Amino acid sequence: MKKADVVEFYARLAEANPHPETELEFVNPYTLVVAVALSAQATDAGVNRATRGLFATVDTPARMLELGEAGLKEQIKTIGLFNTKAKNVIALSQMLVDEYGGEVPADRDALERLPGVGRKTANVVMNVAFGAETFAVDTHIFRVGNRTGLARGKTPLAVELKLDKATPQPFRLHAHHWLILHGRYVCKARRPECWRCIVADLCAYKPKTPTPEAAGTKSA
């Protein structure tokens, strides 16, 4: 995608949604770390249903340790892979208490040391909690980056690095949220809704999908 088209691409997404936010519910940086870690291979809506009551009382690493692994499992048992995730959350909570005074570090390397926290989770936390210009490449961003031609790459890291290089100011802070939401609701995996896409003319994807009426099908 040409530089001028990249600017126009982001400008349109920004105009449609000037202040995008994560759809995960959290109350502080710690609960954000937990929510993002729990969201792997799960929907944000599913995580929110499980954590809404949890975060009302358990909002620090120390309180999570008081709840314990068994108690946490009971709270998040509706989330996929909850056994492994509960073990990781307790372990990362212990590390935060032991090494960081119960505070979440704002450093990517430190975040990635936490059990269950990979580069994507670290990037989300840095961006949402600390205002860093990071690009958390999930399946939606990986698809949108490759499909549109905005940032093509064979791995999430390759797409992340290309997004970092290609995305100009003033769009860098919110870029990954615009791309996630666009992939989740418009540029869908099975059937992208090109007929209602505000950046369709800038996108490299061919052929554009027709309206459901024209295709004689319902949108997926």
Coordinates of N, CA and C in Angstrom, one line a residue:
M1 N 0.8 -1.2 0.0 CA 0.0 0.0 0.0 C 0.9 1.2 0.0
K2 N 0.6 2.2 -0.9 CA 1.4 3.4 -1.0 C 1.2 4.3 0.3
K3 N 2.2 5.1 0.6 CA 2.2 5.9 1.8 C 0.9 6.8 1.9
A4 N 0.6 7.4 0.8 CA -0.6 8.3 0.8 C -1.9 7.5 1.1
D5 N -1.9 6.3 0.6 CA -3.1 5.4 0.8 C -3.1 4.9 2.3
V6 N -1.9 4.7 2.9 CA -1.9 4.3 4.3 C -2.5 5.5 5.1
V7 N -2.1 6.7 4.8 CA -2.6 7.8 5.6 C -4.1 7.9 5.4
E8 N -4.6 7.8 4.2 CA -6.0 7.8 4.0 C -6.8 6.7 4.6
F9 N -6.2 5.5 4.6 CA -6.7 4.3 5.3 C -7.0 4.6 6.7
Y10 N -6.0 5.0 7.4 CA -6.1 5.3 8.9 C -7.0 6.5 9.1
A11 N -6.9 7.5 8.3 CA -7.8 8.7 8.5 C -9.2 8.3 8.4
R12 N -9.6 7.5 7.5 CA -11.0 7.1 7.5 C -11.5 6.3 8.7
L13 N -10.6 5.3 9.1 CA -10.9 4.6 10.3 C -11.0 5.5 11.5
A14 N -10.1 6.5 11.6 CA -10.1 7.4 12.7 C -11.4 8.3 12.7
E15 N -11.8 8.7 11.6 CA -13.0 9.5 11.5 C -14.2 8.7 11.9
A16 N -14.3 7.5 11.6 CA -15.4 6.7 11.9 C -15.4 6.3 13.4
N17 N -14.3 6.2 14.0 CA -14.1 5.8 15.4 C -13.0 6.6 16.0
P18 N -13.2 7.8 16.5 CA -12.0 8.7 16.9 C -11.3 8.1 18.1
H19 N -12.0 7.5 19.0 CA -11.4 7.0 20.3 C -11.7 5.5 20.5
P20 N -11.0 4.7 19.7 CA -11.3 3.2 19.9 C -10.7 2.7 21.2
E21 N -11.3 1.7 21.8 CA -10.9 1.1 23.0 C -10.9 -0.4 23.0
T22 N -10.2 -1.0 23.8 CA -10.3 -2.5 23.9 C -11.7 -2.8 24.4
E23 N -12.1 -4.0 23.9 CA -13.4 -4.5 24.3 C -13.4 -5.3 25.6
L24 N -12.1 -5.6 26.0 CA -12.0 -6.3 27.3 C -12.2 -5.3 28.5
E25 N -12.9 -5.8 29.5 CA -13.2 -4.9 30.7 C -12.1 -5.1 31.7
F26 N -11.6 -4.0 32.3 CA -10.6 -4.1 33.3 C -10.7 -2.8 34.2
V27 N -10.0 -2.9 35.3 CA -10.1 -1.7 36.2 C -8.8 -1.1 36.5
N28 N -7.7 -1.8 36.2 CA -6.3 -1.2 36.4 C -5.4 -2.1 35.5
P29 N -4.1 -1.7 35.5 CA -3.1 -2.4 34.7 C -3.1 -3.9 35.0
Y30 N -3.2 -4.3 36.3 CA -3.1 -5.7 36.7 C -4.3 -6.5 36.1
T31 N -5.5 -6.0 36.3 CA -6.6 -6.7 35.7 C -6.6 -6.7 34.2
L32 N -6.0 -5.7 33.6 CA -5.8 -5.8 32.1 C -4.9 -6.9 31.7
V33 N -3.8 -7.1 32.4 CA -2.9 -8.2 32.2 C -3.6 -9.5 32.3
V34 N -4.4 -9.7 33.3 CA -5.1 -10.9 33.5 C -6.2 -11.1 32.4
A35 N -6.9 -10.1 32.1 CA -7.9 -10.2 31.1 C -7.4 -10.6 29.7
V36 N -6.2 -9.9 29.3 CA -5.6 -10.3 28.0 C -5.1 -11.7 28.0
A37 N -4.5 -12.1 29.1 CA -4.0 -13.4 29.2 C -5.1 -14.5 29.1
L38 N -6.2 -14.2 29.7 CA -7.4 -15.1 29.6 C -8.0 -15.1 28.3
S39 N -7.8 -14.0 27.5 CA -8.5 -13.9 26.2 C -7.9 -14.8 25.1
A40 N -6.8 -15.4 25.3 CA -6.1 -16.2 24.3 C -7.1 -17.4 23.9
Q41 N -7.4 -17.5 22.6 CA -8.3 -18.5 22.1 C -9.7 -18.4 22.8
A42 N -10.1 -17.2 23.1 CA -11.4 -17.0 23.7 C -11.9 -15.6 23.2
T43 N -13.2 -15.4 23.3 CA -13.7 -14.1 22.9 C -13.7 -13.1 24.0
D44 N -13.6 -11.8 23.7 CA -13.6 -10.8 24.7 C -14.9 -10.8 25.5
A45 N -16.0 -11.1 24.8 CA -17.3 -11.1 25.5 C -17.3 -12.2 26.5
G46 N -16.8 -13.4 26.1 CA -16.7 -14.5 27.1 C -15.8 -14.2 28.3
V47 N -14.7 -13.6 28.0 CA -13.8 -13.2 29.1 C -14.5 -12.2 30.1
N48 N -15.2 -11.2 29.5 CA -15.8 -10.2 30.3 C -16.9 -10.8 31.2
R49 N -17.6 -11.8 30.7 CA -18.7 -12.4 31.5 C -18.1 -13.1 32.7
A50 N -16.9 -13.7 32.5 CA -16.3 -14.4 33.6 C -15.6 -13.5 34.6
T51 N -15.0 -12.4 34.1 CA -14.2 -11.6 35.0 C -15.0 -10.4 35.6
R52 N -16.2 -10.1 35.1 CA -16.9 -8.9 35.6 C -17.0 -9.0 37.2
G53 N -17.5 -10.1 37.6 CA -17.6 -10.3 39.1 C -16.3 -10.5 39.8
L54 N -15.4 -11.2 39.1 CA -14.1 -11.4 39.7 C -13.3 -10.1 40.0
F55 N -13.3 -9.2 39.0 CA -12.5 -8.0 39.2 C -13.2 -7.0 40.1
A56 N -14.4 -7.2 40.5 CA -15.1 -6.3 41.4 C -14.4 -6.4 42.8
T57 N -13.8 -7.6 43.1 CA -13.2 -7.8 44.4 C -11.7 -8.2 44.3
V58 N -11.3 -8.8 43.2 CA -9.9 -9.3 43.0 C -9.3 -8.4 42.0
D59 N -8.6 -7.4 42.4 CA -8.0 -6.4 41.5 C -6.6 -6.1 41.8
T60 N -5.9 -7.0 42.6 CA -4.5 -6.8 42.8 C -3.9 -8.2 42.8
P61 N -2.6 -8.3 42.6 CA -1.9 -9.7 42.6 C -2.1 -10.3 44.0
A62 N -2.0 -9.5 45.1 CA -2.1 -10.1 46.4 C -3.5 -10.7 46.6
R63 N -4.5 -10.0 46.2 CA -5.9 -10.6 46.3 C -6.1 -11.8 45.4
M64 N -5.4 -11.8 44.3 CA -5.5 -13.0 43.5 C -4.9 -14.2 44.1
L65 N -3.8 -14.0 44.8 CA -3.1 -15.1 45.5 C -4.0 -15.5 46.7
E66 N -4.7 -14.6 47.3 CA -5.6 -15.0 48.4 C -6.7 -15.9 47.9
L67 N -7.2 -15.5 46.7 CA -8.3 -16.3 46.1 C -7.8 -17.7 45.8
G68 N -6.5 -17.8 45.3 CA -5.9 -19.1 45.0 C -6.3 -19.7 43.7
E69 N -5.6 -20.7 43.2 CA -5.8 -21.3 41.9 C -7.1 -22.0 41.8
A70 N -7.5 -22.7 42.9 CA -8.8 -23.4 42.8 C -10.0 -22.4 42.8
G71 N -9.9 -21.3 43.5 CA -10.9 -20.3 43.5 C -11.0 -19.6 42.2
L72 N -9.8 -19.4 41.6 CA -9.8 -18.7 40.3 C -10.4 -19.6 39.2
K73 N -10.1 -20.9 39.2 CA -10.7 -21.8 38.3 C -12.2 -21.8 38.3
E74 N -12.7 -21.7 39.5 CA -14.2 -21.7 39.6 C -14.8 -20.4 39.0
Q75 N -14.0 -19.3 39.0 CA -14.5 -18.1 38.5 C -14.4 -18.1 37.0
I76 N -13.4 -18.8 36.4 CA -13.2 -18.6 35.0 C -13.4 -19.9 34.2
K77 N -14.1 -20.9 34.8 CA -14.3 -22.2 34.2 C -15.1 -22.2 32.9
T78 N -15.7 -21.0 32.6 CA -16.4 -20.9 31.3 C -15.5 -20.5 30.1
I79 N -14.2 -20.2 30.5 CA -13.3 -19.8 29.5 C -12.4 -21.0 29.0
G80 N -12.2 -21.1 27.7 CA -11.4 -22.2 27.2 C -10.0 -22.2 27.8
L81 N -9.5 -23.4 28.1 CA -8.1 -23.6 28.6 C -8.0 -23.0 30.0
F82 N -9.1 -23.0 30.8 CA -9.1 -22.3 32.1 C -8.1 -22.9 33.1
N83 N -7.9 -24.2 33.0 CA -6.9 -24.8 34.0 C -5.5 -24.2 33.8
T84 N -5.1 -24.2 32.6 CA -3.7 -23.7 32.3 C -3.7 -22.2 32.6
K85 N -4.7 -21.5 32.2 CA -4.8 -20.0 32.4 C -4.8 -19.7 33.9
A86 N -5.5 -20.4 34.7 CA -5.6 -20.1 36.1 C -4.2 -20.3 36.7
K87 N -3.5 -21.4 36.3 CA -2.1 -21.6 36.8 C -1.2 -20.5 36.5
N88 N -1.3 -20.0 35.2 CA -0.4 -18.9 34.8 C -0.8 -17.6 35.5
V89 N -2.0 -17.3 35.7 CA -2.4 -16.1 36.4 C -1.9 -16.1 37.9
I90 N -2.0 -17.2 38.6 CA -1.5 -17.3 39.9 C 0.0 -17.1 39.9
A91 N 0.7 -17.8 38.9 CA 2.2 -17.6 38.9 C 2.6 -16.2 38.5
L92 N 1.9 -15.6 37.6 CA 2.3 -14.2 37.3 C 2.0 -13.2 38.4
S93 N 0.9 -13.5 39.1 CA 0.6 -12.7 40.3 C 1.7 -12.8 41.4
Q94 N 2.2 -14.1 41.6 CA 3.3 -14.3 42.5 C 4.5 -13.5 42.1
M95 N 4.8 -13.6 40.8 CA 6.0 -12.9 40.3 C 5.9 -11.4 40.5
L96 N 4.7 -10.8 40.2 CA 4.5 -9.4 40.4 C 4.7 -9.0 41.9
V97 N 4.2 -9.8 42.8 CA 4.4 -9.5 44.2 C 5.8 -9.6 44.6
D98 N 6.5 -10.7 44.2 CA 7.9 -11.0 44.6 C 8.9 -10.0 44.0
E99 N 8.7 -9.7 42.7 CA 9.7 -8.9 42.0 C 9.4 -7.5 41.7
Y100 N 8.1 -7.1 41.7 CA 7.7 -5.8 41.3 C 6.8 -5.0 42.3
G101 N 6.8 -5.5 43.5 CA 6.0 -4.8 44.5 C 4.6 -4.8 44.2
G102 N 4.1 -5.8 43.5 CA 2.7 -5.8 43.2 C 2.2 -5.0 42.0
E103 N 3.2 -4.2 41.4 CA 2.9 -3.3 40.3 C 3.2 -4.0 39.0
V104 N 2.5 -3.6 37.9 CA 2.7 -4.1 36.6 C 3.8 -3.3 35.9
P105 N 4.9 -3.9 35.4 CA 5.9 -3.2 34.8 C 5.5 -2.6 33.4
A106 N 6.0 -1.5 33.0 CA 5.7 -0.9 31.7 C 6.7 -1.3 30.6
D107 N 7.5 -2.3 30.9 CA 8.5 -2.7 30.0 C 8.2 -4.0 29.3
R108 N 8.4 -4.1 28.0 CA 8.0 -5.3 27.2 C 8.7 -6.5 27.7
D109 N 10.0 -6.4 27.9 CA 10.8 -7.6 28.3 C 10.3 -8.1 29.6
A110 N 10.1 -7.2 30.6 CA 9.6 -7.6 31.9 C 8.3 -8.2 31.8
L111 N 7.4 -7.6 31.0 CA 6.0 -8.2 30.9 C 6.1 -9.6 30.3
E112 N 7.0 -9.8 29.3 CA 7.1 -11.1 28.7 C 7.7 -12.2 29.6
R113 N 8.3 -11.8 30.7 CA 8.8 -12.7 31.6 C 7.7 -13.3 32.5
L114 N 6.5 -12.7 32.5 CA 5.4 -13.1 33.3 C 4.8 -14.4 32.7
P115 N 4.5 -15.4 33.5 CA 3.9 -16.6 33.0 C 2.6 -16.4 32.2
G116 N 2.5 -16.9 31.0 CA 1.3 -16.8 30.2 C 1.2 -15.5 29.5
V117 N 2.3 -14.7 29.5 CA 2.3 -13.4 28.8 C 3.3 -13.4 27.7
G118 N 2.8 -13.4 26.4 CA 3.6 -13.3 25.3 C 3.8 -11.9 24.7
R119 N 4.3 -11.8 23.6 CA 4.6 -10.5 23.0 C 3.3 -9.7 22.7
K120 N 2.3 -10.5 22.2 CA 1.0 -9.8 21.9 C 0.4 -9.2 23.2
T121 N 0.3 -10.0 24.2 CA -0.3 -9.5 25.5 C 0.5 -8.4 26.0
A122 N 1.8 -8.5 26.0 CA 2.7 -7.4 26.4 C 2.4 -6.1 25.6
N123 N 2.3 -6.2 24.3 CA 2.0 -5.0 23.5 C 0.7 -4.4 23.9
V124 N -0.4 -5.2 24.1 CA -1.7 -4.7 24.5 C -1.6 -3.9 25.8
V125 N -0.9 -4.5 26.8 CA -0.8 -3.8 28.1 C 0.0 -2.5 28.0
M126 N 1.1 -2.6 27.2 CA 1.9 -1.3 27.1 C 1.1 -0.2 26.4
N127 N 0.3 -0.6 25.4 CA -0.5 0.4 24.7 C -1.7 0.9 25.5
V128 N -2.5 0.0 26.1 CA -3.7 0.4 26.7 C -3.5 1.0 28.1
A129 N -2.6 0.4 28.9 CA -2.3 0.8 30.2 C -1.3 2.0 30.3
F130 N -0.3 2.0 29.4 CA 0.8 2.9 29.5 C 0.9 3.9 28.3
G131 N 0.0 3.8 27.3 CA 0.1 4.7 26.2 C 1.2 4.5 25.3
A132 N 1.8 3.3 25.2 CA 2.9 3.1 24.3 C 2.4 2.9 22.9
E133 N 3.1 3.2 21.9 CA 2.7 3.1 20.5 C 3.2 1.7 20.0
T134 N 2.4 0.7 20.5 CA 2.7 -0.7 20.1 C 1.6 -1.3 19.2
F135 N 2.0 -2.4 18.6 CA 1.1 -3.1 17.6 C 0.9 -4.5 18.1
A136 N -0.2 -4.8 18.7 CA -0.5 -6.2 19.2 C -1.2 -7.0 18.1
V137 N -0.4 -7.8 17.4 CA -0.9 -8.5 16.3 C -1.6 -9.8 16.7
D138 N -3.0 -9.8 16.6 CA -3.7 -11.0 16.8 C -4.2 -11.5 15.5
T139 N -5.1 -12.5 15.5 CA -5.5 -13.1 14.2 C -6.2 -12.1 13.3
H140 N -6.9 -11.1 13.9 CA -7.6 -10.1 13.1 C -6.6 -9.2 12.4
I141 N -5.6 -8.7 13.2 CA -4.7 -7.8 12.6 C -3.8 -8.5 11.6
F142 N -3.4 -9.7 11.9 CA -2.6 -10.5 10.9 C -3.4 -10.6 9.6
R143 N -4.7 -10.9 9.7 CA -5.5 -11.0 8.4 C -5.6 -9.7 7.7
V144 N -6.0 -8.7 8.4 CA -6.2 -7.4 7.8 C -4.9 -6.8 7.2
G145 N -3.8 -7.0 7.9 CA -2.5 -6.5 7.4 C -2.2 -7.2 6.1
N146 N -2.4 -8.5 6.0 CA -2.0 -9.2 4.8 C -3.1 -9.0 3.7
R147 N -4.3 -9.1 4.1 CA -5.4 -9.0 3.0 C -5.4 -7.6 2.4
T148 N -5.3 -6.6 3.1 CA -5.4 -5.2 2.6 C -4.1 -4.8 1.9
G149 N -3.0 -5.4 2.2 CA -1.7 -4.9 1.7 C -1.0 -3.9 2.6
L150 N -1.7 -3.6 3.7 CA -1.1 -2.6 4.6 C 0.2 -3.1 5.2
A151 N 0.3 -4.3 5.6 CA 1.5 -4.9 6.3 C 1.5 -6.4 6.0
R152 N 2.1 -6.8 5.0 CA 2.1 -8.3 4.7 C 3.3 -8.9 5.4
G153 N 3.0 -10.1 5.9 CA 4.1 -10.9 6.6 C 3.6 -12.3 6.8
K154 N 4.6 -13.2 7.0 CA 4.2 -14.6 7.2 C 4.1 -15.0 8.6
T155 N 4.5 -14.1 9.5 CA 4.4 -14.3 11.0 C 3.8 -13.1 11.6
P156 N 3.2 -13.2 12.8 CA 2.7 -12.0 13.5 C 3.8 -11.0 13.8
L157 N 5.0 -11.5 14.1 CA 6.1 -10.5 14.3 C 6.4 -9.8 13.1
A158 N 6.4 -10.4 11.9 CA 6.7 -9.7 10.7 C 5.7 -8.7 10.4
V159 N 4.4 -9.0 10.6 CA 3.4 -8.0 10.4 C 3.5 -6.9 11.4
E160 N 3.8 -7.2 12.7 CA 4.0 -6.1 13.7 C 5.1 -5.2 13.3
L161 N 6.2 -5.7 12.8 CA 7.3 -4.8 12.5 C 7.0 -3.9 11.2
K162 N 6.3 -4.5 10.3 CA 5.9 -3.7 9.1 C 4.9 -2.7 9.5
L163 N 3.9 -3.0 10.4 CA 3.0 -2.0 10.8 C 3.7 -0.8 11.6
D164 N 4.7 -1.2 12.4 CA 5.4 -0.2 13.1 C 6.2 0.8 12.2
K165 N 6.7 0.2 11.1 CA 7.4 1.0 10.1 C 6.4 1.8 9.2
A166 N 5.2 1.3 8.9 CA 4.4 1.9 7.9 C 3.4 2.9 8.5
T167 N 3.1 2.7 9.8 CA 2.0 3.6 10.4 C 2.6 4.9 10.9
P168 N 2.0 6.0 10.3 CA 2.5 7.3 10.7 C 1.8 7.9 11.8
Q169 N 2.3 9.0 12.3 CA 1.5 9.9 13.3 C 0.4 10.6 12.5
P170 N -0.7 10.9 13.0 CA -1.1 10.7 14.5 C -1.8 9.5 14.7
F171 N -1.6 8.4 14.0 CA -2.4 7.2 14.0 C -1.8 6.1 14.8
R172 N -0.6 6.2 15.3 CA 0.2 5.1 15.9 C -0.4 4.6 17.2
L173 N -0.9 5.5 18.0 CA -1.4 5.1 19.3 C -2.6 4.2 19.2
H174 N -3.6 4.5 18.3 CA -4.8 3.7 18.2 C -4.8 2.7 17.1
A175 N -3.7 2.6 16.3 CA -3.8 1.8 15.1 C -4.2 0.4 15.3
H176 N -3.7 -0.2 16.4 CA -4.0 -1.7 16.5 C -5.4 -1.9 16.9
H177 N -6.0 -0.9 17.6 CA -7.5 -1.0 17.9 C -8.3 -0.9 16.7
W178 N -8.0 0.1 15.9 CA -8.8 0.3 14.6 C -8.7 -1.0 13.8
L179 N -7.5 -1.6 13.7 CA -7.4 -2.8 12.8 C -8.1 -4.0 13.4
I180 N -8.0 -4.2 14.7 CA -8.7 -5.3 15.4 C -10.2 -5.2 15.2
L181 N -10.7 -4.0 15.4 CA -12.2 -3.8 15.3 C -12.6 -3.9 13.8
H182 N -11.8 -3.5 12.9 CA -12.1 -3.6 11.5 C -12.1 -5.1 11.1
G183 N -11.2 -5.8 11.6 CA -11.1 -7.2 11.3 C -12.2 -8.0 12.0
R184 N -12.6 -7.6 13.1 CA -13.7 -8.3 13.9 C -15.1 -8.1 13.3
Y185 N -15.3 -6.9 12.8 CA -16.7 -6.6 12.4 C -16.9 -6.3 10.9
V186 N -15.9 -6.1 10.2 CA -16.0 -5.8 8.8 C -15.2 -6.8 7.9
C187 N -13.9 -6.7 8.1 CA -13.0 -7.6 7.3 C -12.9 -9.0 7.9
K188 N -14.0 -9.6 7.9 CA -14.1 -10.9 8.6 C -13.3 -12.0 7.9
A189 N -13.0 -13.1 8.6 CA -12.2 -14.1 8.1 C -12.9 -14.9 6.9
R190 N -14.1 -15.4 7.2 CA -14.7 -16.2 6.2 C -15.3 -15.4 5.0
R191 N -15.9 -14.3 5.3 CA -16.5 -13.5 4.3 C -16.4 -12.0 4.6
P192 N -15.4 -11.4 4.1 CA -15.2 -9.9 4.4 C -16.4 -9.1 3.8
E193 N -16.9 -8.2 4.6 CA -18.0 -7.4 4.1 C -17.6 -6.1 3.4
C194 N -17.0 -6.4 2.2 CA -16.4 -5.3 1.4 C -17.4 -4.3 1.0
W195 N -18.7 -4.7 0.9 CA -19.7 -3.8 0.4 C -20.0 -2.7 1.4
R196 N -19.6 -2.8 2.6 CA -19.8 -1.7 3.6 C -18.5 -1.3 4.2
C197 N -17.4 -1.6 3.6 CA -16.1 -1.3 4.1 C -15.7 0.2 3.6
I198 N -15.3 1.0 4.6 CA -15.0 2.4 4.3 C -13.6 2.6 3.6
V199 N -12.8 1.5 3.6 CA -11.5 1.6 3.0 C -11.4 0.6 1.8
A200 N -12.5 0.1 1.3 CA -12.4 -0.9 0.3 C -11.6 -0.5 -1.0
D201 N -11.7 0.8 -1.3 CA -11.1 1.2 -2.5 C -9.5 1.3 -2.4
L202 N -9.1 1.3 -1.1 CA -7.6 1.3 -0.8 C -7.0 0.0 -0.6
C203 N -7.9 -1.0 -0.6 CA -7.5 -2.4 -0.2 C -7.1 -3.2 -1.4
A204 N -6.1 -4.1 -1.2 CA -5.6 -4.9 -2.3 C -6.4 -6.2 -2.5
Y205 N -7.3 -6.5 -1.6 CA -8.1 -7.7 -1.7 C -9.0 -7.8 -3.0
K206 N -8.8 -8.9 -3.7 CA -9.6 -9.1 -4.9 C -10.1 -10.6 -4.9
P207 N -11.3 -10.8 -5.3 CA -12.3 -9.8 -5.7 C -13.1 -9.3 -4.5
K208 N -13.6 -8.1 -4.5 CA -14.5 -7.6 -3.4 C -15.7 -8.5 -3.3
T209 N -16.1 -8.7 -2.1 CA -17.4 -9.5 -1.9 C -18.6 -8.6 -2.2
P210 N -19.6 -9.1 -2.9 CA -20.8 -8.3 -3.2 C -21.7 -8.2 -1.9
T211 N -22.7 -7.4 -2.0 CA -23.7 -7.4 -1.0 C -24.4 -8.7 -0.8
P212 N -25.0 -9.0 0.3 CA -25.7 -10.3 0.5 C -26.8 -10.4 -0.5
E213 N -27.5 -9.3 -0.8 CA -28.6 -9.3 -1.7 C -28.1 -9.7 -3.1
A214 N -27.0 -9.1 -3.5 CA -26.4 -9.4 -4.8 C -25.9 -10.8 -4.9
A215 N -25.4 -11.3 -3.8 CA -24.8 -12.7 -3.8 C -25.9 -13.7 -3.6
G216 N -27.0 -13.2 -3.1 CA -28.1 -14.2 -2.8 C -27.9 -14.9 -1.5
T217 N -27.0 -14.4 -0.6 CA -26.7 -15.0 0.7 C -26.8 -14.0 1.8
K218 N -26.7 -14.5 3.0 CA -26.7 -13.7 4.2 C -25.2 -13.5 4.6
S219 N -24.9 -12.3 5.2 CA -23.6 -12.1 5.6 C -23.2 -13.0 6.7
A220 N -22.0 -13.4 6.8 CA -21.5 -14.3 7.9 C -20.9 -13.5 9.0

